[in-house]
Amino acid sequence: MSKPLKQIHLAAHFPGVNNTTVWSDPAAGSHIEFDSFVHFAQTAERAKFDFLFLAEGLRLREQGGKIYDLDVVGRPDTFTVLAALAAVTDRLGLTGTINSTFNEPYEVARQFASLDHLSGGRSAWNVVTSWDAFTGENFRRGGFLPQQERYSRAKEFLATANELFDSWRGDEILADQAAGIFLKDAKAGAFVHRGQHFDIHGRFNVPRSPQGRPVVFQAGDSDEGREFAASSADAIFSRYATLKEGQDFYTDVKSRLARYGRRPEQLLILPAATFVLGDTDQEAAELAREVRRQQVSGATAIKHLEFVWNRDLSGYDPEGPLPDIDPLVSEEHISRGRAQVRMYRDPIAIAREWRQLAEANKWSIRDLVINTGNRQSFVGSPATVARTIDDFVQADASDGFILVPHITPGGLDSFADEVVPLLQEQGVFRTEYEGTTLRDHLGLAHPDAGWATPG
Amino acid sequence: MSSTSPSHLHLAVALDGTGWHPASWREPGARPRDLFTAGYWADLVAEAERGLIDFVTLEDGLGPQSSHVLDPDERTDQVRGRLDAVLIASRVAPLTRHIGLVPTVVATHTEPFHISKAIATLDYVSTGRAGLRVQISARPHEAAHFGRRTLDRIEAYDSPAAQDLITELLDEAADYVDVVRRLWDSWEDDAEIRDAATGRFIDRDKLHYIDFEGRHFSVKGPSITPRPPQGQPPVTALAHQTVPYRLIARQADIGYVTPHDVDQARAIVAEIRAEQHTAGRAGEPLHVFGDLVVFLDDSRAEAEARRERLDTLAGEPYTGDARIFTGTAAELADVLEELAGGGLTGFRLRPAVAGHDLPRISRDLVPELQRRGRFRDAYEAGTLRGLLGLARPANRYAAA
C-alpha cells in the first residue's frame, strides 16, 4: 500500500530588505504603506495559505560605516502591522519575528497573547536572538549580551513567556453579573520565575488566549538552533530549498524530537523559497535571469563581494574580474547588522572558490554574484512549479514552504492564481480552511489538550 | 490646518474595560465576556466615531487593575486583565476612517525604540490618526514583572522621597518622549528616492542618527520605520500636579487635567502655560483638556440613581481624580461650556459605563453641542493633527 499523500503547508513572507526584493520594477509598490500589506495578506488568504510571515530589523544596516542604501530600507513594526491585518483577514495566521534579546518576557508575552485574542487565535512567534552591541545601541539594555549566552537567553525567554501564558488556565473569567463574580480565581495570572536571565514575579494581566500560546517558530541553523527548535518550536523556518539538503536537514531535525518526548509531526519544517513563473519553463527561465539582473546591480555586486572580502572594493569594476587580493580577516567587519554575512564563515576559502568559478565560467564580479547568491528555488511554468513543490514535500525535504516573492505587494498573485489551483487538483492542498486558528491549519494540538481537566 | 471653528470644543473619550466605574461590568449592555475580543473594541470605537469624536484613548497597564493606587489586590468582583492598548488601536484602525486612536504606553518599563516604530506604524495603518498617551508606573509590583529595576514603595505622596521618585520617573518619561519624537524625525519625509540610475533606494543623507544620550538611557537611531504620515503623531499625558504638568509643558501636544470647577481650570491652565514658557515652548500649540467621569441619562435623578446603584454593587462610593458628572446631556454641555471658560480647549470624557454612557455622548451630548455651535457637524480633516488644528511639524533634522 502506498503512503498517503502529505498535505502541503504554504505561507507567504512579505518581501523584506534583502536584495532579493526588487524595488526598481515599475510593478513594485510601497513596503511601508498599509495597503501593500492588505493586498498581500488578502491574496495569501484567498489562496488558503496557512499564514503570513513578517521578518524584523532593529537597526538599519551599515556598510563601510554608512547606512546601506542599495536595497529596500525600513519597515513597519511587526506587532502593529499584524494586529491591523487581523482586521482585514479572517483565517490567515499572523507570524511575527520578535527578538528575544532586546525585549522583556512580560511585555512580549502580553503582546502575543493580545494579538492572539484580537485575531481569534491566529498568532505565531518566530523567536530570534541577537547579541551584538551594534543593535543594542538602539536600546536601553544596550549590547552587553555575550554571544555564547544568546541561545540560553532565548530559551529562558521562551520558557518564561510560556509560564506567563500558562499562568491563566482559561476558565477563570466567570463574569457573572448577577452574582458579582468576575474572576473565579483571585490569583489568576500569578507567576514566579527565577532563572539565570530573568528573575520576575507577579501577575500576568492577559487572560488565556484562543490558542493558549502562540505557535512558535524558530529559524536557527546551528546545532544549538536545531536543538532549540526540536525542544521548543512548533515549526522551523529553514533555508534549505533544494532536495538533498532539505532531506538531510529534515531527517536530522525530526530525529532530534524523540529525546524531548515529541513526535515528528509536532515540528513542521518550512524552508523559505522564492519562485519565478512563466507560461512555459523556458519563459520562466528567461524571466528568472531578468529578475536576477534587477536584484544585482553592479553596485550591489560590489557590496556583496565586500561581505566576503571585508574590504572597501568600491574601486573595482563590477563588469571586470574578481579582486586578486585576499579577504581581510578581522574582528571588525565592514558590514554590520546583516545576518547574511555569517554565512561566509571561511572568507579565504570562499574567495578562492569564487575566483575559480569566475575564471572557469569567464564571469565578471556581477555575473558571479548573479549566479551564486540567492538562486531562485522554483522556476518554471505553474505546472512545473506545482509538481516540484509536491515532489519536495512527498520526498520529505520539507512539510511545505514559506514563499518569498520578489515584488511588493503583487508578487504573490500569480502563485495564488496559477499554482495553488493545481496543488488543489492534485489533492495536496486545502480548498477551504478546515479550522479557524493557526494551530488548526498547521495540524498542531492545542497546548491545553494535555492538561488534566478537573472532573 | 483644520477648519475647526475657534468656538468648537474638542472631545475625546477615554476607554477602559467596561467603563470607569468599578461595577460597570455588571450593568446591562456592559458585555464583560466580550472584553477580550476585537469586536468589543471595534464596536466602542465605531460608536465614538459616529459621534464625530476627535479621538479615543485606550487605558493600559503592565499589571492587573487594582482597587489600590500602588498595590495589587486580590478582588474577584471587578474586571481584571486587559489587552495591549497599541494592538487594540491597530486592530481597530482599518475598521474606522476618521477618529484618532491614542493608546497608553508605559514609559517606565518599555523601550522608546520599539514604541516609536509601533506608533509610527499605527499612524501608517490608520493613515494619520495615531497618537500616544505616555504614562509612568511607580508601582513596585509592576517593576517586579520586569525585574530590571526596583522601585521603592511610596508611603506618602507628599514625602520628599516620593516626590524625588516621581520627578525622576517623569524626567525619564520626558527623555523617552524626546527619543520617540527624534526617531520619528530621523527619516526626512523624502528620504526614499528609488533612484534606479544610481541603484539607491534611499538618500542616506536624509536619514539621521539621533545620538541621544540621557541620564537614564541612550539611543543611537535612526528609526527602522520611515517618518509617519503625521510627521509627529500627537503626544498626550494626564497630570494632576506641578511636577507632571512640567512633562506636559515640555513634551506633550495635549495634556489631560482634572479641575473640579472653572477657577481650578483657570489656575491649572495658567500653571501649564507658565511651565510651557519656562520650557521654551511658549509659541507652540498645546491643548489642555479637562477630564470628567460621566453618568448620562434622560434626567439627573436617573443618572444619580444609576450611580447609587453601581456604588452599592461596588460596596463603596466611586471617587477618583476627576470630577464626576451625573445628569443629562444638556446639563453636561452647560458644565463643559463653563469649564471651557477657564481656558480648556477640549474634554476627555470617561464613560462610567462604556456600553451606556458612550452612546449617550455620541447621540445626546454631541447633538446638543452642535445645536450650540460648539462642536463639528462633520469630520473636517483626515488626520488626528488636522482634527486638533495642529500643523504637521517640520522635521528637526531636515536642512533648512
PDB file of N, CA and C in Angstrom, chain B residues 154-216:
ATOM      1  N   ILE B 154       6.037  53.926  47.566  1.00  0.00           N
ATOM      2  CA  ILE B 154       5.680  55.275  48.015  1.00  0.00           C
ATOM      3  C   ILE B 154       4.743  55.156  49.209  1.00  0.00           C
ATOM      4  N   GLU B 155       5.147  55.730  50.340  1.00  0.00           N
ATOM      5  CA  GLU B 155       4.289  55.660  51.525  1.00  0.00           C
ATOM      6  C   GLU B 155       3.364  56.870  51.581  1.00  0.00           C
ATOM      7  N   ALA B 156       3.919  58.040  51.342  1.00  0.00           N
ATOM      8  CA  ALA B 156       3.091  59.257  51.338  1.00  0.00           C
ATOM      9  C   ALA B 156       3.500  60.101  50.149  1.00  0.00           C
ATOM     10  N   TYR B 157       2.503  60.522  49.365  1.00  0.00           N
ATOM     11  CA  TYR B 157       2.807  61.229  48.129  1.00  0.00           C
ATOM     12  C   TYR B 157       3.576  62.516  48.327  1.00  0.00           C
ATOM     13  N   ASP B 158       3.325  63.190  49.490  1.00  0.00           N
ATOM     14  CA  ASP B 158       3.991  64.480  49.667  1.00  0.00           C
ATOM     15  C   ASP B 158       5.347  64.361  50.361  1.00  0.00           C
ATOM     16  N   SER B 159       5.790  63.130  50.644  1.00  0.00           N
ATOM     17  CA  SER B 159       7.113  62.990  51.252  1.00  0.00           C
ATOM     18  C   SER B 159       8.185  63.335  50.227  1.00  0.00           C
ATOM     19  N   PRO B 160       9.330  63.843  50.694  1.00  0.00           N
ATOM     20  CA  PRO B 160      10.404  64.185  49.743  1.00  0.00           C
ATOM     21  C   PRO B 160      10.844  62.984  48.911  1.00  0.00           C
ATOM     22  N   ALA B 161      10.889  61.807  49.530  1.00  0.00           N
ATOM     23  CA  ALA B 161      11.340  60.620  48.789  1.00  0.00           C
ATOM     24  C   ALA B 161      10.374  60.315  47.646  1.00  0.00           C
ATOM     25  N   ALA B 162       9.079  60.422  47.932  1.00  0.00           N
ATOM     26  CA  ALA B 162       8.088  60.147  46.897  1.00  0.00           C
ATOM     27  C   ALA B 162       8.199  61.174  45.775  1.00  0.00           C
ATOM     28  N   GLN B 163       8.347  62.429  46.155  1.00  0.00           N
ATOM     29  CA  GLN B 163       8.454  63.476  45.141  1.00  0.00           C
ATOM     30  C   GLN B 163       9.702  63.276  44.270  1.00  0.00           C
ATOM     31  N   ASP B 164      10.793  62.851  44.910  1.00  0.00           N
ATOM     32  CA  ASP B 164      12.022  62.586  44.148  1.00  0.00           C
ATOM     33  C   ASP B 164      11.809  61.462  43.142  1.00  0.00           C
ATOM     34  N   LEU B 165      11.149  60.398  43.605  1.00  0.00           N
ATOM     35  CA  LEU B 165      10.923  59.249  42.720  1.00  0.00           C
ATOM     36  C   LEU B 165      10.039  59.651  41.537  1.00  0.00           C
ATOM     37  N   ILE B 166       8.939  60.363  41.851  1.00  0.00           N
ATOM     38  CA  ILE B 166       8.018  60.767  40.779  1.00  0.00           C
ATOM     39  C   ILE B 166       8.732  61.689  39.788  1.00  0.00           C
ATOM     40  N   THR B 167       9.507  62.614  40.347  1.00  0.00           N
ATOM     41  CA  THR B 167      10.243  63.543  39.472  1.00  0.00           C
ATOM     42  C   THR B 167      11.191  62.774  38.563  1.00  0.00           C
ATOM     43  N   GLU B 168      11.861  61.790  39.150  1.00  0.00           N
ATOM     44  CA  GLU B 168      12.815  61.018  38.348  1.00  0.00           C
ATOM     45  C   GLU B 168      12.103  60.224  37.249  1.00  0.00           C
ATOM     46  N   LEU B 169      10.994  59.597  37.606  1.00  0.00           N
ATOM     47  CA  LEU B 169      10.264  58.816  36.593  1.00  0.00           C
ATOM     48  C   LEU B 169       9.714  59.721  35.502  1.00  0.00           C
ATOM     49  N   LEU B 170       9.285  60.926  35.884  1.00  0.00           N
ATOM     50  CA  LEU B 170       8.761  61.851  34.876  1.00  0.00           C
ATOM     51  C   LEU B 170       9.880  62.423  33.996  1.00  0.00           C
ATOM     52  N   ASP B 171      11.032  62.661  34.615  1.00  0.00           N
ATOM     53  CA  ASP B 171      12.173  63.117  33.806  1.00  0.00           C
ATOM     54  C   ASP B 171      12.550  62.047  32.790  1.00  0.00           C
ATOM     55  N   GLU B 172      12.531  60.809  33.250  1.00  0.00           N
ATOM     56  CA  GLU B 172      12.842  59.709  32.344  1.00  0.00           C
ATOM     57  C   GLU B 172      11.794  59.633  31.223  1.00  0.00           C
ATOM     58  N   ALA B 173      10.521  59.850  31.598  1.00  0.00           N
ATOM     59  CA  ALA B 173       9.452  59.822  30.587  1.00  0.00           C
ATOM     60  C   ALA B 173       9.630  60.963  29.585  1.00  0.00           C
ATOM     61  N   ALA B 174      10.089  62.116  30.064  1.00  0.00           N
ATOM     62  CA  ALA B 174      10.325  63.249  29.156  1.00  0.00           C
ATOM     63  C   ALA B 174      11.431  62.896  28.165  1.00  0.00           C
ATOM     64  N   ASP B 175      12.483  62.269  28.662  1.00  0.00           N
ATOM     65  CA  ASP B 175      13.556  61.804  27.768  1.00  0.00           C
ATOM     66  C   ASP B 175      13.004  60.769  26.775  1.00  0.00           C
ATOM     67  N   TYR B 176      12.179  59.905  27.288  1.00  0.00           N
ATOM     68  CA  TYR B 176      11.576  58.836  26.483  1.00  0.00           C
ATOM     69  C   TYR B 176      10.799  59.442  25.311  1.00  0.00           C
ATOM     70  N   VAL B 177       9.948  60.426  25.627  1.00  0.00           N
ATOM     71  CA  VAL B 177       9.161  61.051  24.563  1.00  0.00           C
ATOM     72  C   VAL B 177      10.084  61.802  23.603  1.00  0.00           C
ATOM     73  N   ASP B 178      11.109  62.441  24.151  1.00  0.00           N
ATOM     74  CA  ASP B 178      12.067  63.141  23.292  1.00  0.00           C
ATOM     75  C   ASP B 178      12.692  62.160  22.288  1.00  0.00           C
ATOM     76  N   VAL B 179      13.052  60.969  22.780  1.00  0.00           N
ATOM     77  CA  VAL B 179      13.657  59.959  21.907  1.00  0.00           C
ATOM     78  C   VAL B 179      12.644  59.469  20.859  1.00  0.00           C
ATOM     79  N   VAL B 180      11.426  59.216  21.319  1.00  0.00           N
ATOM     80  CA  VAL B 180      10.384  58.768  20.385  1.00  0.00           C
ATOM     81  C   VAL B 180      10.212  59.801  19.266  1.00  0.00           C
ATOM     82  N   ARG B 181      10.163  61.054  19.646  1.00  0.00           N
ATOM     83  CA  ARG B 181       9.968  62.123  18.650  1.00  0.00           C
ATOM     84  C   ARG B 181      11.183  62.253  17.724  1.00  0.00           C
ATOM     85  N   ARG B 182      12.361  62.156  18.294  1.00  0.00           N
ATOM     86  CA  ARG B 182      13.565  62.247  17.448  1.00  0.00           C
ATOM     87  C   ARG B 182      13.604  61.096  16.447  1.00  0.00           C
ATOM     88  N   LEU B 183      13.194  59.913  16.910  1.00  0.00           N
ATOM     89  CA  LEU B 183      13.172  58.768  15.989  1.00  0.00           C
ATOM     90  C   LEU B 183      12.163  59.000  14.868  1.00  0.00           C
ATOM     91  N   TRP B 184      11.025  59.621  15.188  1.00  0.00           N
ATOM     92  CA  TRP B 184      10.054  59.925  14.122  1.00  0.00           C
ATOM     93  C   TRP B 184      10.670  60.869  13.092  1.00  0.00           C
ATOM     94  N   ASP B 185      11.531  61.752  13.572  1.00  0.00           N
ATOM     95  CA  ASP B 185      12.166  62.720  12.667  1.00  0.00           C
ATOM     96  C   ASP B 185      13.430  62.170  12.005  1.00  0.00           C
ATOM     97  N   SER B 186      13.834  60.964  12.400  1.00  0.00           N
ATOM     98  CA  SER B 186      15.151  60.503  11.952  1.00  0.00           C
ATOM     99  C   SER B 186      15.181  60.163  10.460  1.00  0.00           C
ATOM    100  N   TRP B 187      14.009  60.044   9.870  1.00  0.00           N
ATOM    101  CA  TRP B 187      13.911  59.944   8.405  1.00  0.00           C
ATOM    102  C   TRP B 187      13.289  61.250   7.925  1.00  0.00           C
ATOM    103  N   GLU B 188      13.900  61.897   6.979  1.00  0.00           N
ATOM    104  CA  GLU B 188      13.229  63.023   6.351  1.00  0.00           C
ATOM    105  C   GLU B 188      12.097  62.465   5.480  1.00  0.00           C
ATOM    106  N   ASP B 189      11.122  63.321   5.220  1.00  0.00           N
ATOM    107  CA  ASP B 189       9.925  62.836   4.527  1.00  0.00           C
ATOM    108  C   ASP B 189      10.221  62.283   3.137  1.00  0.00           C
ATOM    109  N   ASP B 190      11.220  62.833   2.491  1.00  0.00           N
ATOM    110  CA  ASP B 190      11.507  62.404   1.120  1.00  0.00           C
ATOM    111  C   ASP B 190      12.786  61.570   1.044  1.00  0.00           C
ATOM    112  N   ALA B 191      13.045  60.808   2.117  1.00  0.00           N
ATOM    113  CA  ALA B 191      14.301  60.029   2.151  1.00  0.00           C
ATOM    114  C   ALA B 191      14.284  58.859   1.167  1.00  0.00           C
ATOM    115  N   GLU B 192      13.091  58.309   0.891  1.00  0.00           N
ATOM    116  CA  GLU B 192      13.008  57.183  -0.045  1.00  0.00           C
ATOM    117  C   GLU B 192      13.001  57.753  -1.457  1.00  0.00           C
ATOM    118  N   ILE B 193      14.062  57.469  -2.224  1.00  0.00           N
ATOM    119  CA  ILE B 193      14.184  58.084  -3.557  1.00  0.00           C
ATOM    120  C   ILE B 193      14.027  57.094  -4.704  1.00  0.00           C
ATOM    121  N   ARG B 194      14.292  55.823  -4.477  1.00  0.00           N
ATOM    122  CA  ARG B 194      14.200  54.794  -5.522  1.00  0.00           C
ATOM    123  C   ARG B 194      14.857  55.270  -6.824  1.00  0.00           C
ATOM    124  N   ASP B 195      16.097  55.648  -6.713  1.00  0.00           N
ATOM    125  CA  ASP B 195      16.812  56.172  -7.876  1.00  0.00           C
ATOM    126  C   ASP B 195      17.455  55.020  -8.650  1.00  0.00           C
ATOM    127  N   ALA B 196      16.730  54.565  -9.664  1.00  0.00           N
ATOM    128  CA  ALA B 196      17.188  53.388 -10.407  1.00  0.00           C
ATOM    129  C   ALA B 196      18.533  53.662 -11.083  1.00  0.00           C
ATOM    130  N   ALA B 197      18.771  54.914 -11.465  1.00  0.00           N
ATOM    131  CA  ALA B 197      20.015  55.235 -12.178  1.00  0.00           C
ATOM    132  C   ALA B 197      21.240  54.937 -11.320  1.00  0.00           C
ATOM    133  N   THR B 198      21.195  55.285 -10.040  1.00  0.00           N
ATOM    134  CA  THR B 198      22.346  55.030  -9.169  1.00  0.00           C
ATOM    135  C   THR B 198      22.145  53.782  -8.312  1.00  0.00           C
ATOM    136  N   GLY B 199      20.977  53.167  -8.409  1.00  0.00           N
ATOM    137  CA  GLY B 199      20.721  51.955  -7.635  1.00  0.00           C
ATOM    138  C   GLY B 199      20.411  52.224  -6.173  1.00  0.00           C
ATOM    139  N   ARG B 200      20.193  53.497  -5.823  1.00  0.00           N
ATOM    140  CA  ARG B 200      19.974  53.817  -4.410  1.00  0.00           C
ATOM    141  C   ARG B 200      18.481  53.875  -4.079  1.00  0.00           C
ATOM    142  N   PHE B 201      18.101  53.119  -3.063  1.00  0.00           N
ATOM    143  CA  PHE B 201      16.712  53.111  -2.628  1.00  0.00           C
ATOM    144  C   PHE B 201      16.395  54.349  -1.788  1.00  0.00           C
ATOM    145  N   ILE B 202      17.342  54.716  -0.944  1.00  0.00           N
ATOM    146  CA  ILE B 202      17.179  55.912  -0.109  1.00  0.00           C
ATOM    147  C   ILE B 202      18.330  56.871  -0.365  1.00  0.00           C
ATOM    148  N   ASP B 203      18.090  58.110  -0.023  1.00  0.00           N
ATOM    149  CA  ASP B 203      19.180  59.078   0.064  1.00  0.00           C
ATOM    150  C   ASP B 203      19.627  59.081   1.524  1.00  0.00           C
ATOM    151  N   ARG B 204      20.770  58.440   1.782  1.00  0.00           N
ATOM    152  CA  ARG B 204      21.112  58.244   3.189  1.00  0.00           C
ATOM    153  C   ARG B 204      21.470  59.544   3.900  1.00  0.00           C
ATOM    154  N   ASP B 205      21.692  60.598   3.153  1.00  0.00           N
ATOM    155  CA  ASP B 205      21.919  61.884   3.809  1.00  0.00           C
ATOM    156  C   ASP B 205      20.637  62.405   4.456  1.00  0.00           C
ATOM    157  N   LYS B 206      19.521  61.793   4.101  1.00  0.00           N
ATOM    158  CA  LYS B 206      18.243  62.220   4.677  1.00  0.00           C
ATOM    159  C   LYS B 206      17.781  61.295   5.809  1.00  0.00           C
ATOM    160  N   LEU B 207      18.675  60.417   6.217  1.00  0.00           N
ATOM    161  CA  LEU B 207      18.444  59.608   7.414  1.00  0.00           C
ATOM    162  C   LEU B 207      19.428  60.089   8.472  1.00  0.00           C
ATOM    163  N   HIS B 208      18.979  60.142   9.731  1.00  0.00           N
ATOM    164  CA  HIS B 208      19.808  60.788  10.755  1.00  0.00           C
ATOM    165  C   HIS B 208      19.936  59.934  12.009  1.00  0.00           C
ATOM    166  N   TYR B 209      21.167  59.840  12.492  1.00  0.00           N
ATOM    167  CA  TYR B 209      21.392  59.256  13.817  1.00  0.00           C
ATOM    168  C   TYR B 209      20.897  60.269  14.832  1.00  0.00           C
ATOM    169  N   ILE B 210      20.144  59.788  15.831  1.00  0.00           N
ATOM    170  CA  ILE B 210      19.665  60.771  16.811  1.00  0.00           C
ATOM    171  C   ILE B 210      20.691  60.949  17.928  1.00  0.00           C
ATOM    172  N   ASP B 211      21.558  59.924  18.139  1.00  0.00           N
ATOM    173  CA  ASP B 211      22.624  60.019  19.144  1.00  0.00           C
ATOM    174  C   ASP B 211      22.159  60.601  20.467  1.00  0.00           C
ATOM    175  N   PHE B 212      21.030  60.097  20.955  1.00  0.00           N
ATOM    176  CA  PHE B 212      20.511  60.612  22.224  1.00  0.00           C
ATOM    177  C   PHE B 212      21.297  60.023  23.389  1.00  0.00           C
ATOM    178  N   GLU B 213      21.792  60.894  24.249  1.00  0.00           N
ATOM    179  CA  GLU B 213      22.467  60.449  25.472  1.00  0.00           C
ATOM    180  C   GLU B 213      21.776  61.128  26.637  1.00  0.00           C
ATOM    181  N   GLY B 214      21.113  60.355  27.472  1.00  0.00           N
ATOM    182  CA  GLY B 214      20.426  60.959  28.609  1.00  0.00           C
ATOM    183  C   GLY B 214      20.921  60.352  29.905  1.00  0.00           C
ATOM    184  N   ARG B 215      20.294  60.752  30.990  1.00  0.00           N
ATOM    185  CA  ARG B 215      20.723  60.266  32.293  1.00  0.00           C
ATOM    186  C   ARG B 215      20.294  58.809  32.482  1.00  0.00           C
ATOM    187  N   HIS B 216      19.209  58.408  31.805  1.00  0.00           N
ATOM    188  CA  HIS B 216      18.642  57.081  32.062  1.00  0.00           C
ATOM    189  C   HIS B 216      18.960  56.069  30.977  1.00  0.00           C
TER     190      HIS B 216
END
